[in-house]
Tab-separated table of C-alpha atoms in Angstrom:
chain	number	residue	atom	x	y	z
F	8	MET	CA	25.265	-0.999	-17.884
F	9	ILE	CA	26.982	-2.502	-14.588
F	10	ASP	CA	24.953	0.307	-12.204
F	11	GLU	CA	21.841	-1.045	-13.695
F	12	VAL	CA	22.513	-4.402	-12.820
F	13	TYR	CA	23.419	-3.713	-9.166
F	14	MET	CA	20.569	-1.224	-9.189
F	15	ALA	CA	18.295	-3.788	-10.090
F	16	ARG	CA	19.556	-6.184	-7.171
F	17	ALA	CA	18.845	-3.278	-4.927
F	18	LEU	CA	15.299	-2.969	-6.037
F	19	GLN	CA	14.806	-6.544	-5.711
F	20	LEU	CA	15.830	-6.310	-2.139
F	21	ALA	CA	13.558	-3.280	-1.690
F	22	LYS	CA	10.617	-5.296	-2.614
F	23	ARG	CA	10.928	-7.701	0.275
F	24	GLY	CA	9.703	-4.861	2.669
F	25	CYS	CA	6.450	-4.544	0.796
F	26	PHE	CA	4.429	-6.398	3.746
F	27	THR	CA	6.497	-4.965	6.335
F	28	THR	CA	7.899	-1.245	6.269
F	29	ALA	CA	4.904	0.823	6.375
F	30	PRO	CA	4.493	3.692	7.041
F	31	ASN	CA	8.436	3.732	5.717
F	32	PRO	CA	9.202	3.184	2.052
F	33	ASN	CA	10.740	-0.111	0.714
F	34	VAL	CA	14.315	0.369	0.148
F	35	GLY	CA	16.967	-1.889	-0.704
F	36	CYS	CA	20.906	-1.308	-0.895
F	37	VAL	CA	23.883	-2.868	-2.544
F	38	ILE	CA	27.689	-2.199	-1.724
F	39	VAL	CA	29.948	-3.063	-4.417
F	40	ASN	CA	34.111	-3.180	-4.102
F	41	ASN	CA	36.275	-4.044	-6.786
F	42	GLY	CA	33.512	-5.727	-9.006
F	43	ASN	CA	32.048	-7.960	-5.800
F	44	ILE	CA	29.374	-7.243	-3.653
F	45	VAL	CA	30.327	-7.287	-0.421
F	46	GLY	CA	27.014	-6.139	1.376
F	47	GLU	CA	23.416	-6.019	0.857
F	48	GLY	CA	20.318	-5.099	2.986
F	49	TRP	CA	16.704	-4.035	3.089
F	50	HIS	CA	14.538	-2.169	5.230
F	51	LYS	CA	12.445	-4.353	7.274
F	52	LYS	CA	10.340	-2.526	9.597
F	53	THR	CA	9.926	1.274	11.038
F	54	GLY	CA	12.484	1.569	13.693
F	55	GLU	CA	14.725	-0.813	12.446
F	56	ASP	CA	18.074	-0.626	10.465
F	57	HIS	CA	17.339	0.971	7.321
F	58	ALA	CA	18.795	-0.967	4.331
F	59	GLU	CA	21.953	0.977	3.992
F	60	ILE	CA	23.066	0.314	7.821
F	61	GLN	CA	22.082	-3.440	7.067
F	62	ALA	CA	24.598	-3.443	4.129
F	63	LEU	CA	27.236	-1.471	5.716
F	64	LYS	CA	27.075	-4.068	8.684
F	65	ILE	CA	27.842	-6.952	6.352
F	66	ALA	CA	30.381	-5.207	4.245
F	67	GLY	CA	32.602	-4.013	7.044
F	68	SER	CA	35.973	-2.954	6.251
F	69	GLN	CA	35.358	-3.735	2.774
F	70	ALA	CA	32.932	-0.774	2.375
F	71	LYS	CA	35.875	1.659	2.314
F	72	ASN	CA	36.232	3.156	-1.341
F	73	SER	CA	32.985	1.074	-2.478
F	74	THR	CA	30.068	1.960	-4.292
F	75	VAL	CA	26.645	2.193	-2.723
F	76	TYR	CA	23.446	1.398	-4.980
F	77	VAL	CA	20.268	2.384	-2.871
F	78	THR	CA	16.883	2.819	-4.244
F	79	LEU	CA	15.986	6.175	-2.205
F	80	GLU	CA	18.103	9.106	-1.275
F	81	PRO	CA	19.847	8.245	2.306
F	82	CYS	CA	18.234	9.807	5.214
F	83	SER	CA	20.035	12.922	6.828
F	84	HIS	CA	17.736	13.300	9.998
F	85	HIS	CA	17.664	11.742	13.306
F	86	GLY	CA	14.386	9.909	13.535
F	87	LEU	CA	13.814	6.173	15.295
F	88	THR	CA	17.181	5.565	13.845
F	89	PRO	CA	20.396	7.854	13.196
F	90	PRO	CA	21.158	9.107	9.508
F	91	CYS	CA	22.275	6.704	7.298
F	92	CYS	CA	24.279	9.609	5.577
F	93	TYR	CA	26.785	9.815	8.457
F	94	ALA	CA	27.063	6.257	8.210
F	95	LEU	CA	27.826	6.039	4.748
F	96	ILE	CA	30.624	8.944	5.267
F	97	LYS	CA	32.038	7.241	8.219
F	98	ALA	CA	32.315	3.993	6.150
F	99	GLY	CA	34.703	5.935	3.636
F	100	ILE	CA	32.111	5.306	0.915
F	101	ASN	CA	33.584	6.495	-2.526
F	102	ARG	CA	30.260	6.684	-4.770
F	103	VAL	CA	26.789	6.487	-4.353
F	104	VAL	CA	24.106	5.780	-6.903
F	105	CYS	CA	20.672	6.344	-6.249
F	106	ALA	CA	17.552	5.599	-7.976
F	107	VAL	CA	15.396	8.499	-6.593
F	108	GLN	CA	15.321	11.550	-4.342
F	109	ASP	CA	13.172	11.101	-1.312
F	110	PRO	CA	9.941	12.955	-1.445
F	111	ASN	CA	9.773	13.653	2.574
F	112	PRO	CA	10.476	17.375	2.810
F	113	ILE	CA	12.539	16.494	6.008
F	114	VAL	CA	15.155	14.169	3.642
F	115	SER	CA	14.556	15.488	0.163
F	116	GLY	CA	17.905	16.743	-1.159
F	117	LYS	CA	19.764	17.028	2.153
F	118	GLY	CA	20.937	13.601	2.088
F	119	PHE	CA	22.419	14.139	-1.368
F	120	ASN	CA	24.000	17.468	-0.434
F	121	LEU	CA	25.543	16.148	2.898
F	122	LEU	CA	27.172	13.373	1.022
F	123	GLN	CA	28.520	15.713	-1.660
F	124	GLN	CA	29.959	17.962	0.769
F	125	ALA	CA	31.847	15.091	2.324
F	126	GLY	CA	33.591	14.409	-0.812
F	127	ILE	CA	31.543	11.389	-2.170
F	128	LYS	CA	30.251	11.127	-5.519
F	129	VAL	CA	26.563	11.182	-6.031
F	130	ASN	CA	24.564	9.822	-8.853
F	131	HIS	CA	20.782	9.738	-8.941
F	132	GLY	CA	17.973	9.052	-11.219
F	133	LEU	CA	19.077	5.532	-12.457
F	134	MET	CA	16.101	3.212	-12.542
F	135	MET	CA	13.861	5.997	-10.936
F	136	GLU	CA	10.498	4.954	-12.176
F	137	GLU	CA	10.948	1.414	-10.995
F	138	SER	CA	11.756	2.868	-7.290
F	139	LYS	CA	8.629	4.931	-7.434
F	140	GLU	CA	6.395	1.991	-8.545
F	141	ILE	CA	7.354	-0.076	-5.622
F	142	ASN	CA	6.657	3.149	-3.206
F	143	ARG	CA	3.656	4.484	-4.892
F	144	GLY	CA	1.638	4.910	-1.631
F	145	PHE	CA	4.768	6.606	-0.023
F	146	PHE	CA	5.197	9.065	-2.821
F	147	LYS	CA	1.614	10.100	-3.264
F	148	ARG	CA	1.241	10.738	0.637
F	149	MET	CA	4.293	12.846	0.754
F	150	CYS	CA	3.177	14.890	-2.246
F	151	THR	CA	-0.358	15.013	-1.815
F	152	GLY	CA	-1.030	14.265	1.546
F	153	TYR	CA	-3.458	11.160	0.040
F	154	PRO	CA	-2.799	7.699	0.339
F	155	TRP	CA	-2.853	5.276	-2.733
F	156	LEU	CA	-6.322	3.822	-3.252
F	157	GLN	CA	-7.191	0.499	-4.740
F	158	LEU	CA	-10.481	-0.337	-5.307
F	159	LYS	CA	-10.976	-4.362	-5.178
F	160	LEU	CA	-14.130	-5.835	-6.975
F	161	GLY	CA	-14.983	-9.580	-7.594
F	162	ILE	CA	-17.722	-9.335	-10.124
F	163	SER	CA	-19.744	-11.990	-12.618
F	164	LEU	CA	-19.411	-11.844	-16.254
F	165	ASP	CA	-22.189	-9.091	-16.394
F	166	GLY	CA	-20.720	-6.912	-13.696
F	167	ARG	CA	-22.600	-8.083	-10.487
F	168	ILE	CA	-21.538	-8.480	-7.182
F	169	ALA	CA	-24.375	-10.203	-5.455
F	170	MET	CA	-27.960	-11.872	-6.015
F	171	ILE	CA	-30.932	-9.481	-4.884
F	172	ASP	CA	-30.731	-10.866	-1.638
F	173	LYS	CA	-27.371	-9.730	-1.308
F	174	ASN	CA	-25.793	-13.223	-1.478
F	175	SER	CA	-22.450	-13.184	-3.028
F	176	LYS	CA	-20.638	-16.554	-1.479
F	177	TRP	CA	-19.040	-17.098	-3.696
F	178	ILE	CA	-19.085	-15.537	-7.005
F	179	THR	CA	-15.347	-15.543	-7.408
F	180	SER	CA	-13.184	-18.699	-7.039
F	181	GLU	CA	-10.977	-19.599	-3.656
F	182	ASP	CA	-7.884	-19.010	-6.216
F	183	SER	CA	-9.112	-15.379	-6.358
F	184	ARG	CA	-9.878	-15.267	-2.842
F	185	ASN	CA	-6.781	-16.243	-1.718
F	186	ASP	CA	-4.580	-13.781	-4.522
F	187	VAL	CA	-7.067	-11.026	-2.469
F	188	GLN	CA	-4.853	-11.696	0.555
F	189	ILE	CA	-1.807	-10.429	-1.016
F	190	TYR	CA	-3.194	-6.991	-1.800
F	191	ARG	CA	-4.593	-6.831	1.904
F	192	ALA	CA	-1.336	-7.680	3.298
F	193	LYS	CA	0.494	-4.888	0.927
F	194	SER	CA	-2.033	-2.373	2.066
F	195	SER	CA	-1.601	-0.245	5.291
F	196	ALA	CA	-5.663	0.081	5.707
F	197	ILE	CA	-8.660	-1.695	4.383
F	198	ILE	CA	-11.375	0.594	4.070
F	199	SER	CA	-15.310	-0.613	4.089
F	200	THR	CA	-18.932	0.240	5.085
F	201	SER	CA	-21.207	-0.454	7.549
F	202	SER	CA	-23.457	-1.803	5.005
F	203	THR	CA	-20.887	-4.287	3.804
F	204	VAL	CA	-20.408	-5.011	7.687
F	205	LEU	CA	-24.356	-5.391	8.086
F	206	SER	CA	-24.780	-7.433	4.952
F	207	ASP	CA	-21.537	-9.951	4.812
F	208	ASN	CA	-20.125	-9.888	8.568
F	209	PRO	CA	-16.765	-10.062	7.208
F	210	PHE	CA	-13.409	-10.300	9.230
F	211	LEU	CA	-11.538	-8.301	6.662
F	212	THR	CA	-8.259	-9.303	7.864
F	213	VAL	CA	-5.320	-11.144	5.754
F	214	ARG	CA	-5.268	-14.678	6.156
F	215	TRP	CA	-1.625	-15.699	6.268
F	216	SER	CA	-1.689	-19.125	6.037
F	217	LYS	CA	-2.933	-18.396	2.065
F	218	ILE	CA	0.084	-16.500	1.289
F	219	GLN	CA	2.788	-18.580	3.098
F	220	LYS	CA	4.823	-18.810	-0.226
F	221	GLN	CA	4.898	-14.891	-0.581
F	222	ILE	CA	5.891	-14.474	3.015
F	223	ASN	CA	8.277	-17.578	3.708
F	224	PHE	CA	11.450	-15.299	3.025
F	225	LEU	CA	10.748	-13.177	6.289
F	226	PRO	CA	13.167	-13.774	9.193
F	227	ASN	CA	10.500	-13.121	11.473
F	228	LYS	CA	6.749	-13.362	11.167
F	229	LYS	CA	6.098	-11.352	14.095
F	230	LEU	CA	7.253	-8.315	11.711
F	231	LEU	CA	3.671	-8.965	10.061
F	232	CYS	CA	0.760	-7.193	11.239
F	233	GLN	CA	-3.220	-6.744	10.022
F	234	PRO	CA	-3.889	-3.506	8.311
F	235	VAL	CA	-6.187	-0.863	9.942
F	236	ARG	CA	-9.730	-1.810	9.453
F	237	VAL	CA	-11.268	1.486	8.477
F	238	ILE	CA	-15.039	1.267	8.610
F	239	ILE	CA	-17.299	4.092	7.069
F	240	ASP	CA	-20.408	3.923	9.556
F	241	ARG	CA	-22.199	7.526	9.645
F	242	ASN	CA	-25.164	6.341	11.398
F	243	ASN	CA	-23.488	4.145	14.239
F	244	ARG	CA	-24.674	1.027	12.981
F	245	VAL	CA	-21.704	-1.350	13.581
F	246	THR	CA	-21.946	-2.884	17.021
F	247	PRO	CA	-19.122	-4.776	19.331
F	248	LYS	CA	-21.060	-8.124	18.226
F	249	HIS	CA	-19.851	-7.739	14.257
F	250	LYS	CA	-17.132	-10.570	13.640
F	251	LEU	CA	-14.354	-8.002	12.757
F	252	ILE	CA	-14.547	-6.546	16.111
F	253	SER	CA	-13.287	-9.727	17.599
F	254	GLN	CA	-10.102	-9.902	15.348
F	255	ALA	CA	-6.664	-8.657	16.334
F	256	GLY	CA	-5.688	-5.215	14.750
F	257	GLN	CA	-6.725	-1.698	14.693
F	258	ILE	CA	-10.173	-0.696	13.966
F	259	TRP	CA	-11.386	2.610	13.194
F	260	LEU	CA	-14.895	3.787	13.061
F	261	ILE	CA	-15.611	6.788	10.940
F	262	ARG	CA	-18.632	8.579	12.453
F	263	HIS	CA	-20.475	11.681	12.694
F	264	LYS	CA	-20.915	11.186	16.705
F	265	HIS	CA	-19.707	8.528	19.430
F	266	ASP	CA	-22.107	5.998	20.811
F	267	GLN	CA	-22.080	4.627	24.315
F	268	ASN	CA	-21.234	0.962	23.552
F	269	ILE	CA	-18.317	-0.349	25.437
F	270	TRP	CA	-15.701	-1.159	22.602
F	271	PRO	CA	-12.127	-3.266	22.866
F	272	SER	CA	-9.141	-1.103	23.244
F	273	ASN	CA	-8.257	-1.750	19.496
F	274	VAL	CA	-11.457	-0.025	18.245
F	275	VAL	CA	-11.388	3.855	18.001
F	276	GLN	CA	-14.220	6.277	16.895
F	277	MET	CA	-13.063	8.738	14.658
F	278	ILE	CA	-15.643	11.772	14.329
F	279	LEU	CA	-15.977	13.537	11.029
F	280	PRO	CA	-18.636	16.532	11.025
F	281	LEU	CA	-21.332	16.290	8.686
F	282	CYS	CA	-20.620	17.326	5.002
F	283	GLN	CA	-21.080	16.568	1.440
F	284	LYS	CA	-20.305	12.893	0.055
F	285	LYS	CA	-17.378	13.753	-1.973
F	286	SER	CA	-15.921	16.263	0.804
F	287	MET	CA	-16.304	13.145	3.280
F	288	LEU	CA	-14.519	10.858	0.960
F	289	SER	CA	-11.535	13.423	0.532
F	290	GLN	CA	-11.524	14.262	4.527
F	291	ILE	CA	-11.507	10.294	5.196
F	292	LEU	CA	-8.439	9.941	2.688
F	293	LEU	CA	-6.563	12.813	4.107
F	294	LEU	CA	-7.190	11.584	7.694
F	295	LEU	CA	-5.925	8.383	6.753
F	296	GLY	CA	-2.812	10.503	5.327
F	297	LYS	CA	-2.078	12.052	8.433
F	298	HIS	CA	-2.170	8.902	10.324
F	299	GLU	CA	0.879	7.891	7.764
F	300	ILE	CA	-1.467	5.358	5.951
F	301	ASN	CA	0.340	4.982	2.439
F	302	ASN	CA	-1.846	2.039	0.742
F	303	VAL	CA	-5.468	1.543	0.995
F	304	LEU	CA	-7.463	-1.364	-0.233
F	305	VAL	CA	-11.316	-0.567	-0.443
F	306	GLU	CA	-13.436	-3.600	-0.646
F	307	ALA	CA	-17.156	-2.379	-0.283
F	308	GLY	CA	-20.544	-2.310	-2.376
F	309	GLY	CA	-21.798	-0.679	-5.471
F	310	ILE	CA	-22.880	2.569	-3.716
F	311	PHE	CA	-19.457	3.388	-1.880
F	312	SER	CA	-17.572	1.947	-5.215
F	313	GLY	CA	-19.566	4.398	-7.482
F	314	ALA	CA	-18.840	7.364	-5.085
F	315	LEU	CA	-14.998	6.985	-5.089
F	316	ILE	CA	-15.109	6.140	-8.754
F	317	LYS	CA	-17.220	9.405	-9.456
F	318	ALA	CA	-15.160	11.688	-7.063
F	319	ASN	CA	-11.984	10.529	-9.224
F	320	LEU	CA	-10.561	9.186	-6.102
F	321	ILE	CA	-9.493	5.766	-7.165
F	322	ASP	CA	-5.590	5.254	-8.015
F	323	GLU	CA	-6.258	1.460	-9.089
F	324	LEU	CA	-8.885	-0.920	-10.018
F	325	ILE	CA	-8.567	-4.586	-8.971
F	326	ILE	CA	-11.593	-6.768	-10.628
F	327	TYR	CA	-11.761	-10.385	-10.408
F	328	ILE	CA	-14.020	-11.567	-13.143
F	329	ALA	CA	-15.807	-15.046	-12.663
F	330	PRO	CA	-17.589	-16.896	-15.594
F	331	LYS	CA	-21.089	-16.298	-14.290
F	332	ILE	CA	-23.888	-14.865	-15.277
F	333	LEU	CA	-26.075	-13.359	-12.329
F	334	GLY	CA	-28.844	-11.622	-14.593
F	335	HIS	CA	-30.354	-7.970	-14.346
F	336	ASN	CA	-32.399	-9.099	-10.859
F	337	SER	CA	-28.713	-8.748	-9.079
F	338	ILE	CA	-26.519	-5.997	-7.858
F	339	SER	CA	-24.218	-3.881	-9.986
F	340	PHE	CA	-20.689	-3.619	-8.759
F	341	CYS	CA	-21.094	0.210	-9.476
F	342	THR	CA	-23.806	2.773	-8.645
F	343	LEU	CA	-23.264	6.112	-10.924
F	344	PRO	CA	-26.217	8.311	-10.403
F	345	GLY	CA	-26.596	10.981	-12.832
F	346	LEU	CA	-24.382	9.521	-15.358
F	347	ASN	CA	-26.641	9.805	-18.678
F	348	ASN	CA	-24.211	10.754	-21.534
F	349	LEU	CA	-21.298	8.141	-22.641
F	350	LYS	CA	-18.573	10.947	-22.908
F	351	ASP	CA	-18.974	11.615	-19.248
F	352	ALA	CA	-18.297	7.709	-18.279
F	353	PRO	CA	-15.189	7.114	-16.156
F	354	THR	CA	-12.424	5.862	-18.543
F	355	PHE	CA	-9.463	3.279	-17.658
F	356	THR	CA	-6.615	1.991	-19.226
F	357	TYR	CA	-5.728	-2.016	-18.761
F	358	THR	CA	-2.154	-2.132	-17.061
F	359	ASP	CA	-2.359	-5.968	-16.137
F	360	ILE	CA	-4.934	-8.879	-17.423
F	361	LYS	CA	-4.246	-12.339	-15.962
F	362	ARG	CA	-6.080	-15.481	-14.971
F	363	ILE	CA	-6.178	-16.551	-11.436
F	364	GLY	CA	-7.917	-20.058	-11.329
F	365	ASN	CA	-11.098	-19.947	-13.405
F	366	ASP	CA	-11.177	-16.148	-12.981
F	367	ILE	CA	-9.548	-13.341	-14.813
F	368	ARG	CA	-7.952	-10.555	-12.708
F	369	LEU	CA	-8.035	-7.037	-14.232
F	370	THR	CA	-5.873	-4.316	-13.322
F	371	LEU	CA	-6.833	-0.816	-14.340
F	372	MET	CA	-5.722	2.764	-13.765
F	373	PRO	CA	-7.792	5.926	-14.607
F	374	LYS	CA	-6.922	7.252	-18.043
F	375	LYS	CA	-5.368	10.707	-17.827
């Protein structure tokens, strides 16, 4: 029972990294000696101290003969920072309790072996699912090559996202739109399409001022950065004049060929060959995975949303439902051509239902 208490604290610390650690996982660490917490740490950003190193620095000499609680297997390789395992061994740690083995093949199991060879007792598996949950994107990318994909939708009671003239400002409430900023901030990338850019001319950036309460704990706001904005633009319809181009942060235009426009340095044209739509969607996600993108938020129209659902590429649906009815002469949130039988309908399971202002936020996952 005592182990669970300290691991729960380590998980609490790990969650602090949700806005800043990508592409690294969120990791928390607690060091306990004689029943007292003598050191704590959490990983803040790639290239900075890992959670174990932070906790060891605070613990100092009190780390000797202590127990370390850490949410992910300590690293055993030289990357941007030295291996945590060697620091734990040098500090004279007696026991390591770890939530889950690192899925990264560079580390996986090697950290545990190194610690055990040094005479340190290792227990792992405590609160494993909770640790995986806060690193869903990292685990999925390491295991499959794909990032974790969330599809966000703002709809009316009758499942509509815009009027027939494409006017959609605003269906959902300001509270819901502010809530979306949290999902954006936790994402490594935001995917949209040229159709959405042309119809809405969005910025697709995180409005940090709207989530001050959630980020106030950060010691340095410079740790924050905008997600990569990925625009599916097969026919080169996006131009340097669109609003999102003027905003800070990387922009990737996914195209079949380059254009001759002069683009700012933060804009990259990524060329993918012509192929079937489902294959193209998979290619895009694998491309993001290769660029170490863990978590992706999709904000797009009904055609692209439907294509992702039909291709079984969605990991999670986030739907904001406003108490409005737009009628049949409006645009549906999802286009699923070829769906004629009820038995073939995509089916989801509710994981959360919450009221956000005057709206309701539904969180769903594909039914297995």
